[in-house]
Amino acid sequence: MMHIGFNKPYFTGKETDYIMEAVLSGKVSGDGLFTKKCQQFFEEKYAFKKTLLTTSCTDALEMAAILLDIKPGDEVIAPSYTFVSTVNAFVLRGAKIVFADSTAQNPNMDVALLEKLITPKTKAIVPVHYAGIACDMDAVMSIAKAKNIYVVEDAAQAIDSFYKNKPLGSIGHLSAFSFHETKNIISGEGGMLSVNDEKFSSRAEIIREKGTNRSAFFRGEIDKYGWVDIGSSFLPSDIIAAFLFAQLENLERIQLRRKQIWNKYYEQLANPAMKNFIDLPFIPEHATNNAHMFYIVCKAENQREKLIAHLKMNNINSVFHYQSLHKSPYYKSSGGSIDQPFTDYYSENLLRLPFYFELTDNEVDFVCEKIIEYFTSL
Ligand SMILES: *Cc1c(COP(=O)(O)O)cnc(C)c1O
């Protein structure tokens, strides 16, 4: 009997060759040959001004919070429907998080709310491109510019996706990507900071290297290095970068297949008989689809529960996420109490279907068949 898992990391086959190459080179700490190759790849393919590999997207976000000098009393605006790290990175520096609700059309933050949420204490806005679908970045950037606020894109899910032809991750002052094994391009754990505003470039290198100017030293720009700022160890071993490079070489092929899978799901679930039961992902005119995930939105939480059970009975694993952050134990314990109806709506009704490179056409057909079977039997 067919068993369809939710995620399966895809290995191109070259990962271990490149790891071997890194090992044989004798240099496996950070900023080795493969780290440079990966960063160069991103800078060439997407014209990012400066990229720095990190050990996770979480780390890249923490670097961003340090770079922006986030201090106790500062406010940071972010969606509530997101992964913890989007906001935790700023909370670590003492920020107060001001949550923005999602839109009715998709889980991205509703930019129309920003004006009302901004106060003289607002230091940064952190839009999340949910499912790799762009937020309305023109609106975010123009309000940020008018109010002198920084923008940090949480582009964890947004590799190879675009907003009006601009690569996501190239628009905000800083951006964070993830290469966690659940993302499109992976290195197990891994991430990257894209530094789009040049004024952060040299300090970003220092923060990533434990607060030292070691990077400038290795480039021969200074004759000794020392402790010049705060920082931490945010750079990955070159072994991780070697793994990542094997994936990057196959990015086009991986993306092509993921889009085929996504379209296959969409075409079948756009079945008119499903219209009263589920909503499909909405991709605004300004955005591309990078096929990061396929989700459906049920009309009620008990419907989602029963659908999950029906799929499970047929050996199909579907999963839901995020618990609204504004209802999290941590937020409540820090005294927060607000209403975010759309965030709660996605939290209760959104369901992610099996999605990975090696998912076959037959498996997609089978999942769709079981979903349609469930709803038409009601
Ligand atoms: C995956 C993810 C993260 C965290 O990425 P890590 O690399 O695991 O730290 C942050 N934000 C969003 C929106 C994510 O999807």
PDB file of N, CA, C and O in Angstrom, residues 216-242:
ATOM      1  N   ALA A 216      37.879  41.001   7.376  1.00  0.00           N
ATOM      2  CA  ALA A 216      38.752  42.015   6.761  1.00  0.00           C
ATOM      3  C   ALA A 216      40.217  41.583   6.872  1.00  0.00           C
ATOM      4  O   ALA A 216      41.017  41.803   5.957  1.00  0.00           O
ATOM      5  N   PHE A 217      40.560  40.931   7.996  1.00  0.00           N
ATOM      6  CA  PHE A 217      41.925  40.444   8.204  1.00  0.00           C
ATOM      7  C   PHE A 217      42.297  39.402   7.138  1.00  0.00           C
ATOM      8  O   PHE A 217      43.364  39.465   6.520  1.00  0.00           O
ATOM      9  N   PHE A 218      41.361  38.444   6.901  1.00  0.00           N
ATOM     10  CA  PHE A 218      41.641  37.404   5.911  1.00  0.00           C
ATOM     11  C   PHE A 218      41.744  37.961   4.494  1.00  0.00           C
ATOM     12  O   PHE A 218      42.397  37.383   3.642  1.00  0.00           O
ATOM     13  N   ARG A 219      41.104  39.095   4.262  1.00  0.00           N
ATOM     14  CA  ARG A 219      41.237  39.726   2.948  1.00  0.00           C
ATOM     15  C   ARG A 219      42.507  40.583   2.859  1.00  0.00           C
ATOM     16  O   ARG A 219      42.782  41.184   1.830  1.00  0.00           O
ATOM     17  N   GLY A 220      43.252  40.651   3.964  1.00  0.00           N
ATOM     18  CA  GLY A 220      44.492  41.411   3.975  1.00  0.00           C
ATOM     19  C   GLY A 220      44.291  42.909   4.117  1.00  0.00           C
ATOM     20  O   GLY A 220      45.192  43.696   3.852  1.00  0.00           O
ATOM     21  N   GLU A 221      43.084  43.315   4.542  1.00  0.00           N
ATOM     22  CA  GLU A 221      42.812  44.748   4.640  1.00  0.00           C
ATOM     23  C   GLU A 221      43.371  45.356   5.932  1.00  0.00           C
ATOM     24  O   GLU A 221      43.568  46.563   6.031  1.00  0.00           O
ATOM     25  N   ILE A 222      43.576  44.507   6.951  1.00  0.00           N
ATOM     26  CA  ILE A 222      44.145  44.975   8.223  1.00  0.00           C
ATOM     27  C   ILE A 222      45.195  43.961   8.660  1.00  0.00           C
ATOM     28  O   ILE A 222      45.173  42.818   8.197  1.00  0.00           O
ATOM     29  N   ASP A 223      46.143  44.356   9.520  1.00  0.00           N
ATOM     30  CA  ASP A 223      47.227  43.405   9.821  1.00  0.00           C
ATOM     31  C   ASP A 223      47.007  42.587  11.091  1.00  0.00           C
ATOM     32  O   ASP A 223      47.768  41.675  11.381  1.00  0.00           O
ATOM     33  N   LYS A 224      45.997  42.897  11.875  1.00  0.00           N
ATOM     34  CA  LYS A 224      45.598  41.990  12.955  1.00  0.00           C
ATOM     35  C   LYS A 224      44.117  42.183  13.218  1.00  0.00           C
ATOM     36  O   LYS A 224      43.537  43.215  12.894  1.00  0.00           O
ATOM     37  N   TYR A 225      43.493  41.133  13.778  1.00  0.00           N
ATOM     38  CA  TYR A 225      42.064  41.297  14.027  1.00  0.00           C
ATOM     39  C   TYR A 225      41.765  41.205  15.502  1.00  0.00           C
ATOM     40  O   TYR A 225      42.500  40.598  16.261  1.00  0.00           O
ATOM     41  N   GLY A 226      40.672  41.840  15.900  1.00  0.00           N
ATOM     42  CA  GLY A 226      40.322  41.849  17.320  1.00  0.00           C
ATOM     43  C   GLY A 226      38.839  42.054  17.540  1.00  0.00           C
ATOM     44  O   GLY A 226      38.039  42.038  16.586  1.00  0.00           O
ATOM     45  N   TRP A 227      38.513  42.256  18.795  1.00  0.00           N
ATOM     46  CA  TRP A 227      37.113  42.416  19.199  1.00  0.00           C
ATOM     47  C   TRP A 227      36.686  43.864  18.977  1.00  0.00           C
ATOM     48  O   TRP A 227      37.172  44.760  19.657  1.00  0.00           O
ATOM     49  N   VAL A 228      35.778  44.074  18.023  1.00  0.00           N
ATOM     50  CA  VAL A 228      35.398  45.446  17.685  1.00  0.00           C
ATOM     51  C   VAL A 228      33.919  45.747  17.888  1.00  0.00           C
ATOM     52  O   VAL A 228      33.485  46.893  17.802  1.00  0.00           O
ATOM     53  N   ASP A 229      33.103  44.722  18.142  1.00  0.00           N
ATOM     54  CA  ASP A 229      31.642  44.935  18.221  1.00  0.00           C
ATOM     55  C   ASP A 229      31.042  43.717  18.924  1.00  0.00           C
ATOM     56  O   ASP A 229      31.762  42.758  19.231  1.00  0.00           O
ATOM     57  N   ILE A 230      29.696  43.743  19.129  1.00  0.00           N
ATOM     58  CA  ILE A 230      29.064  42.511  19.605  1.00  0.00           C
ATOM     59  C   ILE A 230      28.850  41.591  18.413  1.00  0.00           C
ATOM     60  O   ILE A 230      28.864  42.031  17.259  1.00  0.00           O
ATOM     61  N   GLY A 231      28.638  40.336  18.689  1.00  0.00           N
ATOM     62  CA  GLY A 231      28.404  39.396  17.599  1.00  0.00           C
ATOM     63  C   GLY A 231      28.231  37.998  18.133  1.00  0.00           C
ATOM     64  O   GLY A 231      28.066  37.790  19.338  1.00  0.00           O
ATOM     65  N   SER A 232      28.217  37.045  17.239  1.00  0.00           N
ATOM     66  CA  SER A 232      28.173  35.650  17.656  1.00  0.00           C
ATOM     67  C   SER A 232      28.779  34.820  16.537  1.00  0.00           C
ATOM     68  O   SER A 232      29.346  35.374  15.596  1.00  0.00           O
ATOM     69  N   SER A 233      28.658  33.498  16.630  1.00  0.00           N
ATOM     70  CA  SER A 233      29.208  32.640  15.593  1.00  0.00           C
ATOM     71  C   SER A 233      28.070  32.218  14.693  1.00  0.00           C
ATOM     72  O   SER A 233      27.375  31.253  14.949  1.00  0.00           O
ATOM     73  N   PHE A 234      27.841  33.014  13.645  1.00  0.00           N
ATOM     74  CA  PHE A 234      26.695  32.785  12.775  1.00  0.00           C
ATOM     75  C   PHE A 234      27.084  32.099  11.465  1.00  0.00           C
ATOM     76  O   PHE A 234      26.238  31.905  10.607  1.00  0.00           O
ATOM     77  N   LEU A 235      28.372  31.808  11.274  1.00  0.00           N
ATOM     78  CA  LEU A 235      28.770  31.271   9.972  1.00  0.00           C
ATOM     79  C   LEU A 235      28.822  29.744   9.996  1.00  0.00           C
ATOM     80  O   LEU A 235      29.241  29.154  10.980  1.00  0.00           O
ATOM     81  N   PRO A 236      28.362  29.120   8.904  1.00  0.00           N
ATOM     82  CA  PRO A 236      28.358  27.656   8.867  1.00  0.00           C
ATOM     83  C   PRO A 236      29.728  27.102   8.450  1.00  0.00           C
ATOM     84  O   PRO A 236      30.505  27.776   7.775  1.00  0.00           O
ATOM     85  N   SER A 237      29.958  25.871   8.831  1.00  0.00           N
ATOM     86  CA  SER A 237      31.130  25.135   8.365  1.00  0.00           C
ATOM     87  C   SER A 237      31.072  25.001   6.848  1.00  0.00           C
ATOM     88  O   SER A 237      29.987  24.968   6.257  1.00  0.00           O
ATOM     89  N   ASP A 238      32.215  24.910   6.203  1.00  0.00           N
ATOM     90  CA  ASP A 238      32.227  24.766   4.740  1.00  0.00           C
ATOM     91  C   ASP A 238      31.629  23.419   4.300  1.00  0.00           C
ATOM     92  O   ASP A 238      31.270  23.249   3.134  1.00  0.00           O
ATOM     93  N   ILE A 239      31.507  22.488   5.238  1.00  0.00           N
ATOM     94  CA  ILE A 239      30.871  21.194   4.920  1.00  0.00           C
ATOM     95  C   ILE A 239      29.389  21.421   4.579  1.00  0.00           C
ATOM     96  O   ILE A 239      28.855  20.825   3.646  1.00  0.00           O
ATOM     97  N   ILE A 240      28.766  22.306   5.327  1.00  0.00           N
ATOM     98  CA  ILE A 240      27.358  22.658   5.070  1.00  0.00           C
ATOM     99  C   ILE A 240      27.243  23.361   3.715  1.00  0.00           C
ATOM    100  O   ILE A 240      26.342  23.090   2.923  1.00  0.00           O
ATOM    101  N   ALA A 241      28.178  24.268   3.471  1.00  0.00           N
ATOM    102  CA  ALA A 241      28.158  25.008   2.204  1.00  0.00           C
ATOM    103  C   ALA A 241      28.385  24.059   1.021  1.00  0.00           C
ATOM    104  O   ALA A 241      27.791  24.235  -0.049  1.00  0.00           O
ATOM    105  N   ALA A 242      29.208  23.039   1.227  1.00  0.00           N
ATOM    106  CA  ALA A 242      29.477  22.063   0.156  1.00  0.00           C
ATOM    107  C   ALA A 242      28.185  21.330  -0.194  1.00  0.00           C
ATOM    108  O   ALA A 242      27.845  21.145  -1.373  1.00  0.00           O
TER     109      ALA A 242
END
